[in-house]
C-alpha positions as a Python dict, from the first residue, in 0.01 Angstrom:
ca = {
    (1, 'M'): (0, 0, 0),
    (2, 'D'): (-284, 93, -255),
    (3, 'R'): (-523, 76, 38),
    (4, 'A'): (-293, 304, 248),
    (5, 'L'): (-267, 554, -43),
    (6, 'S'): (-636, 564, -97),
    (7, 'V'): (-698, 626, 284),
    (8, 'L'): (-420, 904, 274),
    (9, 'T'): (-594, 1054, -29),
    (10, 'Q'): (-928, 1075, 135),
    (11, 'I'): (-794, 1230, 450),
    (12, 'E'): (-618, 1491, 236),
    (13, 'A'): (-931, 1571, 68),
    (14, 'W'): (-1091, 1673, 402),
    (15, 'L'): (-788, 1883, 529),
    (16, 'P'): (-806, 2267, 450),
    (17, 'P'): (-619, 2401, 164),
    (18, 'A'): (-275, 2559, 226),
    (19, 'P'): (-301, 2920, 332),
    (20, 'P'): (-233, 3167, 50),
    (21, 'P'): (98, 3365, 41),
    (22, 'I'): (50, 3688, 235),
    (23, 'D'): (22, 4012, 18),
    (24, 'W'): (237, 4256, 218),
    (25, 'T'): (138, 4539, -17),
    (26, 'A'): (-202, 4567, 156),
    (27, 'H'): (-253, 4823, 423),
    (28, 'A'): (-525, 4611, 602),
    (29, 'F'): (-546, 4240, 668),
    (30, 'R'): (-828, 4018, 806),
    (31, 'W'): (-724, 3705, 1022),
    (32, 'Q'): (-893, 3413, 881),
    (33, 'R'): (-916, 3064, 1012),
    (34, 'R'): (-1015, 2720, 859),
    (35, 'G'): (-981, 2422, 1070),
    (36, 'A'): (-627, 2425, 1234),
    (37, 'R'): (-481, 2681, 987),
    (38, 'G'): (-501, 3050, 1003),
    (39, 'W'): (-355, 3316, 765),
    (40, 'L'): (-355, 3702, 693),
    (41, 'D'): (-608, 3788, 420),
    (42, 'A'): (-516, 4102, 258),
    (43, 'V'): (-787, 4367, 241),
    (44, 'H'): (-718, 4595, -61),
    (45, 'V'): (-1029, 4823, -23),
    (46, 'V'): (-1063, 4979, 316),
    (47, 'A'): (-1392, 5156, 413),
    (48, 'P'): (-1277, 5533, 389),
    (49, 'I'): (-1297, 5752, 704),
    (50, 'H'): (-1063, 6064, 779),
    (51, 'L'): (-992, 6206, 1123),
    (52, 'Q'): (-1166, 6525, 1017),
    (53, 'D'): (-1486, 6349, 988),
    (54, 'L'): (-1490, 6234, 1344),
    (55, 'Q'): (-1657, 6537, 1528),
    (56, 'H'): (-1660, 6627, 1902),
    (57, 'I'): (-1423, 6355, 2013),
    (58, 'D'): (-1119, 6571, 2016),
    (59, 'R'): (-966, 6453, 2338),
    (60, 'Q'): (-983, 6086, 2229),
    (61, 'K'): (-846, 6156, 1888),
    (62, 'A'): (-546, 6347, 2028),
    (63, 'I'): (-470, 6066, 2286),
    (64, 'I'): (-497, 5772, 2036),
    (65, 'E'): (-289, 5960, 1768),
    (66, 'R'): (-23, 6060, 2023),
    (67, 'N'): (-1, 5682, 2113),
    (68, 'T'): (-11, 5572, 1754),
    (69, 'L'): (263, 5825, 1642),
    (70, 'A'): (489, 5709, 1944),
    (71, 'F'): (433, 5344, 1824),
    (72, 'L'): (527, 5440, 1441),
    (73, 'L'): (842, 5613, 1592),
    (74, 'G'): (964, 5305, 1783),
    (75, 'K'): (896, 5467, 2122),
    (76, 'P'): (700, 5314, 2412),
    (77, 'A'): (331, 5285, 2326),
    (78, 'N'): (42, 5118, 2505),
    (79, 'N'): (-252, 4879, 2399),
    (80, 'V'): (-592, 5080, 2385),
    (81, 'L'): (-928, 4982, 2512),
    (82, 'M'): (-1196, 5220, 2383),
    (83, 'T'): (-1529, 5183, 2570),
    (84, 'G'): (-1868, 5370, 2576),
    (85, 'A'): (-2182, 5463, 2396),
    (86, 'R'): (-2260, 5279, 2069),
    (87, 'G'): (-2194, 5482, 1753),
    (88, 'T'): (-1962, 5760, 1891),
    (89, 'G'): (-1660, 5668, 1675),
    (90, 'K'): (-1457, 5410, 1859),
    (91, 'S'): (-1400, 5170, 1571),
    (92, 'S'): (-1394, 5456, 1317),
    (93, 'L'): (-1114, 5623, 1503),
    (94, 'V'): (-909, 5315, 1459),
    (95, 'R'): (-960, 5295, 1084),
    (96, 'A'): (-904, 5683, 1072),
    (97, 'M'): (-553, 5614, 1221),
    (98, 'L'): (-477, 5372, 924),
    (99, 'D'): (-613, 5627, 673),
    (100, 'A'): (-389, 5906, 831),
    (101, 'H'): (-69, 5692, 887),
    (102, 'A'): (-57, 5420, 629),
    (103, 'N'): (194, 5591, 432),
    (104, 'R'): (419, 5590, 734),
    (105, 'G'): (408, 5205, 762),
    (106, 'L'): (105, 5165, 975),
    (107, 'R'): (-94, 4851, 913),
    (108, 'L'): (-413, 4695, 1061),
    (109, 'I'): (-510, 4343, 1125),
    (110, 'E'): (-888, 4272, 1205),
    (111, 'I'): (-930, 3979, 1430),
    (112, 'D'): (-1248, 3808, 1570),
    (113, 'K'): (-1255, 3771, 1937),
    (114, 'S'): (-1307, 3399, 1885),
    (115, 'D'): (-964, 3386, 1729),
    (116, 'L'): (-762, 3592, 1988),
    (117, 'G'): (-595, 3248, 2067),
    (118, 'D'): (-405, 3279, 1747),
    (119, 'L'): (-216, 3602, 1863),
    (120, 'G'): (94, 3393, 1891),
    (121, 'Q'): (73, 3296, 1520),
    (122, 'I'): (18, 3642, 1405),
    (123, 'T'): (313, 3763, 1610),
    (124, 'E'): (521, 3501, 1440),
    (125, 'L'): (400, 3601, 1081),
    (126, 'I'): (483, 3977, 1146),
    (127, 'Q'): (815, 3925, 1303),
    (128, 'G'): (1098, 4103, 1137),
    (129, 'R'): (843, 4306, 918),
    (130, 'P'): (940, 4677, 886),
    (131, 'E'): (566, 4775, 902),
    (132, 'R'): (396, 4854, 1244),
    (133, 'F'): (75, 4640, 1300),
    (134, 'I'): (-224, 4732, 1499),
    (135, 'V'): (-441, 4410, 1573),
    (136, 'F'): (-788, 4542, 1601),
    (137, 'C'): (-1072, 4357, 1772),
    (138, 'D'): (-1400, 4536, 1737),
    (139, 'D'): (-1710, 4496, 1989),
    (140, 'L'): (-1504, 4292, 2243),
    (141, 'S'): (-1679, 4115, 2523),
    (142, 'F'): (-1675, 3800, 2689),
    (143, 'E'): (-1932, 3567, 2847),
    (144, 'E'): (-1849, 3338, 3139),
    (145, 'G'): (-1605, 3064, 3049),
    (146, 'E'): (-1477, 3179, 2697),
    (147, 'A'): (-1133, 3044, 2628),
    (148, 'S'): (-1017, 3357, 2433),
    (149, 'Y'): (-1049, 3565, 2752),
    (150, 'K'): (-762, 3386, 2884),
    (151, 'A'): (-557, 3405, 2567),
    (152, 'L'): (-612, 3782, 2539),
    (153, 'K'): (-488, 3840, 2904),
    (154, 'S'): (-172, 3638, 2840),
    (155, 'A'): (-101, 3820, 2509),
    (156, 'L'): (-163, 4165, 2670),
    (157, 'D'): (80, 4113, 2985),
    (158, 'G'): (156, 3790, 3142),
    (159, 'S'): (308, 3562, 2866),
    (160, 'V'): (666, 3473, 2895),
    (161, 'S'): (691, 3532, 2518),
    (162, 'S'): (730, 3883, 2394),
    (163, 'P'): (456, 4022, 2153),
    (164, 'G'): (731, 4194, 1965),
    (165, 'D'): (775, 4591, 1924),
    (166, 'N'): (595, 4603, 1603),
    (167, 'L'): (249, 4505, 1734),
    (168, 'L'): (-15, 4676, 1952),
    (169, 'I'): (-379, 4569, 2029),
    (170, 'Y'): (-663, 4813, 1996),
    (171, 'A'): (-1006, 4710, 2095),
    (172, 'T'): (-1347, 4849, 2121),
    (173, 'S'): (-1628, 4743, 2357),
    (174, 'N'): (-1962, 4860, 2516),
    (175, 'R'): (-1846, 4707, 2844),
    (176, 'R'): (-1595, 4891, 3054),
    (177, 'H'): (-1451, 4559, 3209),
    (178, 'L'): (-1541, 4336, 2895),
    (179, 'M'): (-1742, 4079, 3087),
    (180, 'P'): (-2079, 4072, 3236),
    (181, 'E'): (-2089, 4196, 3614),
    (182, 'Y'): (-2364, 4068, 3865),
    (183, 'M'): (-2487, 4203, 4180),
    (184, 'H'): (-2404, 3900, 4382),
    (185, 'E'): (-2036, 3943, 4311),
    (186, 'N'): (-2026, 4254, 4498),
    (187, 'L'): (-2142, 4069, 4799),
    (188, 'Q'): (-1791, 3879, 4801),
    (189, 'A'): (-1640, 4214, 4898),
    (190, 'E'): (-1464, 4214, 5237),
    (191, 'H'): (-1501, 4513, 5455),
    (192, 'Q'): (-1217, 4561, 5713),
    (193, 'S'): (-1253, 4712, 6056),
    (194, 'D'): (-1029, 5012, 5952),
    (195, 'G'): (-1284, 5075, 5655),
    (196, 'E'): (-1069, 4926, 5367),
    (197, 'I'): (-1270, 4746, 5110),
    (198, 'H'): (-1131, 4435, 4939),
    (199, 'P'): (-1297, 4336, 4628),
    (200, 'G'): (-1425, 3981, 4583),
    (201, 'E'): (-1196, 3739, 4380),
    (202, 'T'): (-1442, 3731, 4091),
    (203, 'V'): (-1443, 4097, 4061),
    (204, 'E'): (-1083, 4131, 4064),
    (205, 'E'): (-1062, 3846, 3791),
    (206, 'K'): (-1275, 4056, 3569),
    (207, 'I'): (-1109, 4383, 3624),
    (208, 'S'): (-767, 4220, 3559),
    (209, 'L'): (-824, 4202, 3184),
    (210, 'S'): (-911, 4548, 3105),
    (211, 'E'): (-647, 4672, 3349),
    (212, 'R'): (-395, 4513, 3105),
    (213, 'F'): (-484, 4766, 2838),
    (214, 'G'): (-240, 5066, 2911),
    (215, 'L'): (-497, 5339, 2768),
    (216, 'W'): (-864, 5343, 2847),
    (217, 'L'): (-1060, 5587, 2637),
    (218, 'S'): (-1425, 5657, 2711),
    (219, 'F'): (-1680, 5768, 2471),
    (220, 'Y'): (-2017, 5939, 2569),
    (221, 'P'): (-2348, 6012, 2394),
    (222, 'F'): (-2340, 6349, 2204),
    (223, 'A'): (-2538, 6656, 2332),
    (224, 'Q'): (-2810, 6768, 2085),
    (225, 'D'): (-2606, 7051, 1939),
    (226, 'D'): (-2306, 6823, 1896),
    (227, 'Y'): (-2539, 6561, 1709),
    (228, 'L'): (-2658, 6842, 1493),
    (229, 'D'): (-2313, 6959, 1402),
    (230, 'I'): (-2216, 6603, 1300),
    (231, 'V'): (-2532, 6598, 1087),
    (232, 'N'): (-2432, 6902, 937),
    (233, 'H'): (-2078, 6791, 852),
    (234, 'W'): (-2208, 6475, 670),
    (235, 'L'): (-2470, 6663, 486),
    (236, 'Q'): (-2186, 6884, 338),
    (237, 'I'): (-1983, 6580, 259),
    (238, 'Q'): (-2290, 6457, 75),
    (239, 'G'): (-2297, 6778, -128),
    (240, 'C'): (-2619, 6937, 28),
    (241, 'P'): (-2634, 7322, -2),
    (242, 'A'): (-2658, 7543, 322),
    (243, 'P'): (-3045, 7600, 283),
    (244, 'Q'): (-3108, 7221, 257),
    (245, 'I'): (-2879, 7152, 570),
    (246, 'E'): (-3077, 7413, 771),
    (247, 'A'): (-3419, 7263, 656),
    (248, 'A'): (-3292, 6925, 777),
    (249, 'R'): (-3263, 7010, 1126),
    (250, 'T'): (-3598, 6901, 1268),
    (251, 'E'): (-3606, 6586, 1060),
    (252, 'A'): (-3257, 6498, 1184),
    (253, 'L'): (-3381, 6540, 1555),
    (254, 'Q'): (-3678, 6311, 1480),
    (255, 'W'): (-3451, 6052, 1316),
    (256, 'A'): (-3248, 6030, 1644),
    (257, 'L'): (-3558, 6025, 1860),
    (258, 'E'): (-3684, 5722, 1658),
    (259, 'R'): (-3356, 5540, 1716),
    (260, 'G'): (-3325, 5632, 2068),
    (261, 'S'): (-2953, 5764, 2009),
    (262, 'R'): (-2783, 6080, 1924),
    (263, 'S'): (-2459, 5927, 1779),
    (264, 'G'): (-2215, 5980, 1496),
    (265, 'R'): (-2360, 5665, 1324),
    (266, 'V'): (-2710, 5779, 1349),
    (267, 'A'): (-2605, 6130, 1208),
    (268, 'R'): (-2444, 5966, 909),
    (269, 'Q'): (-2729, 5731, 836),
    (270, 'F'): (-2959, 6031, 836),
    (271, 'A'): (-2720, 6242, 610),
    (272, 'R'): (-2718, 5946, 358),
    (273, 'D'): (-3110, 5920, 356),
    (274, 'W'): (-3166, 6300, 331),
    (275, 'A'): (-2909, 6336, 47),
    (276, 'A'): (-3072, 6057, -149),
    (277, 'R'): (-3422, 6229, -130),
    (278, 'H'): (-3296, 6587, -173),
    (279, 'V'): (-2985, 6607, -376),
}
């Protein structure tokens, strides 16, 4: 018996500790995993971003806010996939939804794509809670053979179990269909005598995941004037007076040129650098 107890003690030392109790007072959570155990880790300090800070994506803002408000009211709502140019406000828009509607019961759960197989556990944890939860996966994309790809397909639409009416999935990606696409896959397409085209099975498989998101929102690179408007907005937030904002125009364009992108992220980074040197 003593030897058996010693062995059990050694095994217990290798096991991960029991997950801590969930702090439901938090507005945001991060799904954590250690070994076979996963838990919701409360995030009490969320990086602030407001809807009015997101410039020149008015259509995308209107659509996702309409969907989120319907979700909060218990009306039918869709899972959302946001794709397009980097730094154009995709993930910021999700955080802005939390900032705008946390007082109405909206909560955010951030999850890594490698943990998407745990969506069933998350659903069980939040079942019966009065809050409404958005499970957010940022920069979602898959390579060939990743297991979490199948798990997400099932969770979105196809599993025999219901995800519950208090959970939606919002995801961002730079790939429209979330997986790499190759030229040789297009060669599998069949061309019928009447002109109808049937995509190959590989293409159908890759498209099937993105199609399970009810809403697709596309984001595009900003025109020069739009980029400068965003720079001006962030310079005002940083407390720069009007003469300094006007003087920053040329350097802001150079900043974007060096980075090869006119995006909201680049504009905010420039505004921080300029304000640090001139305010």
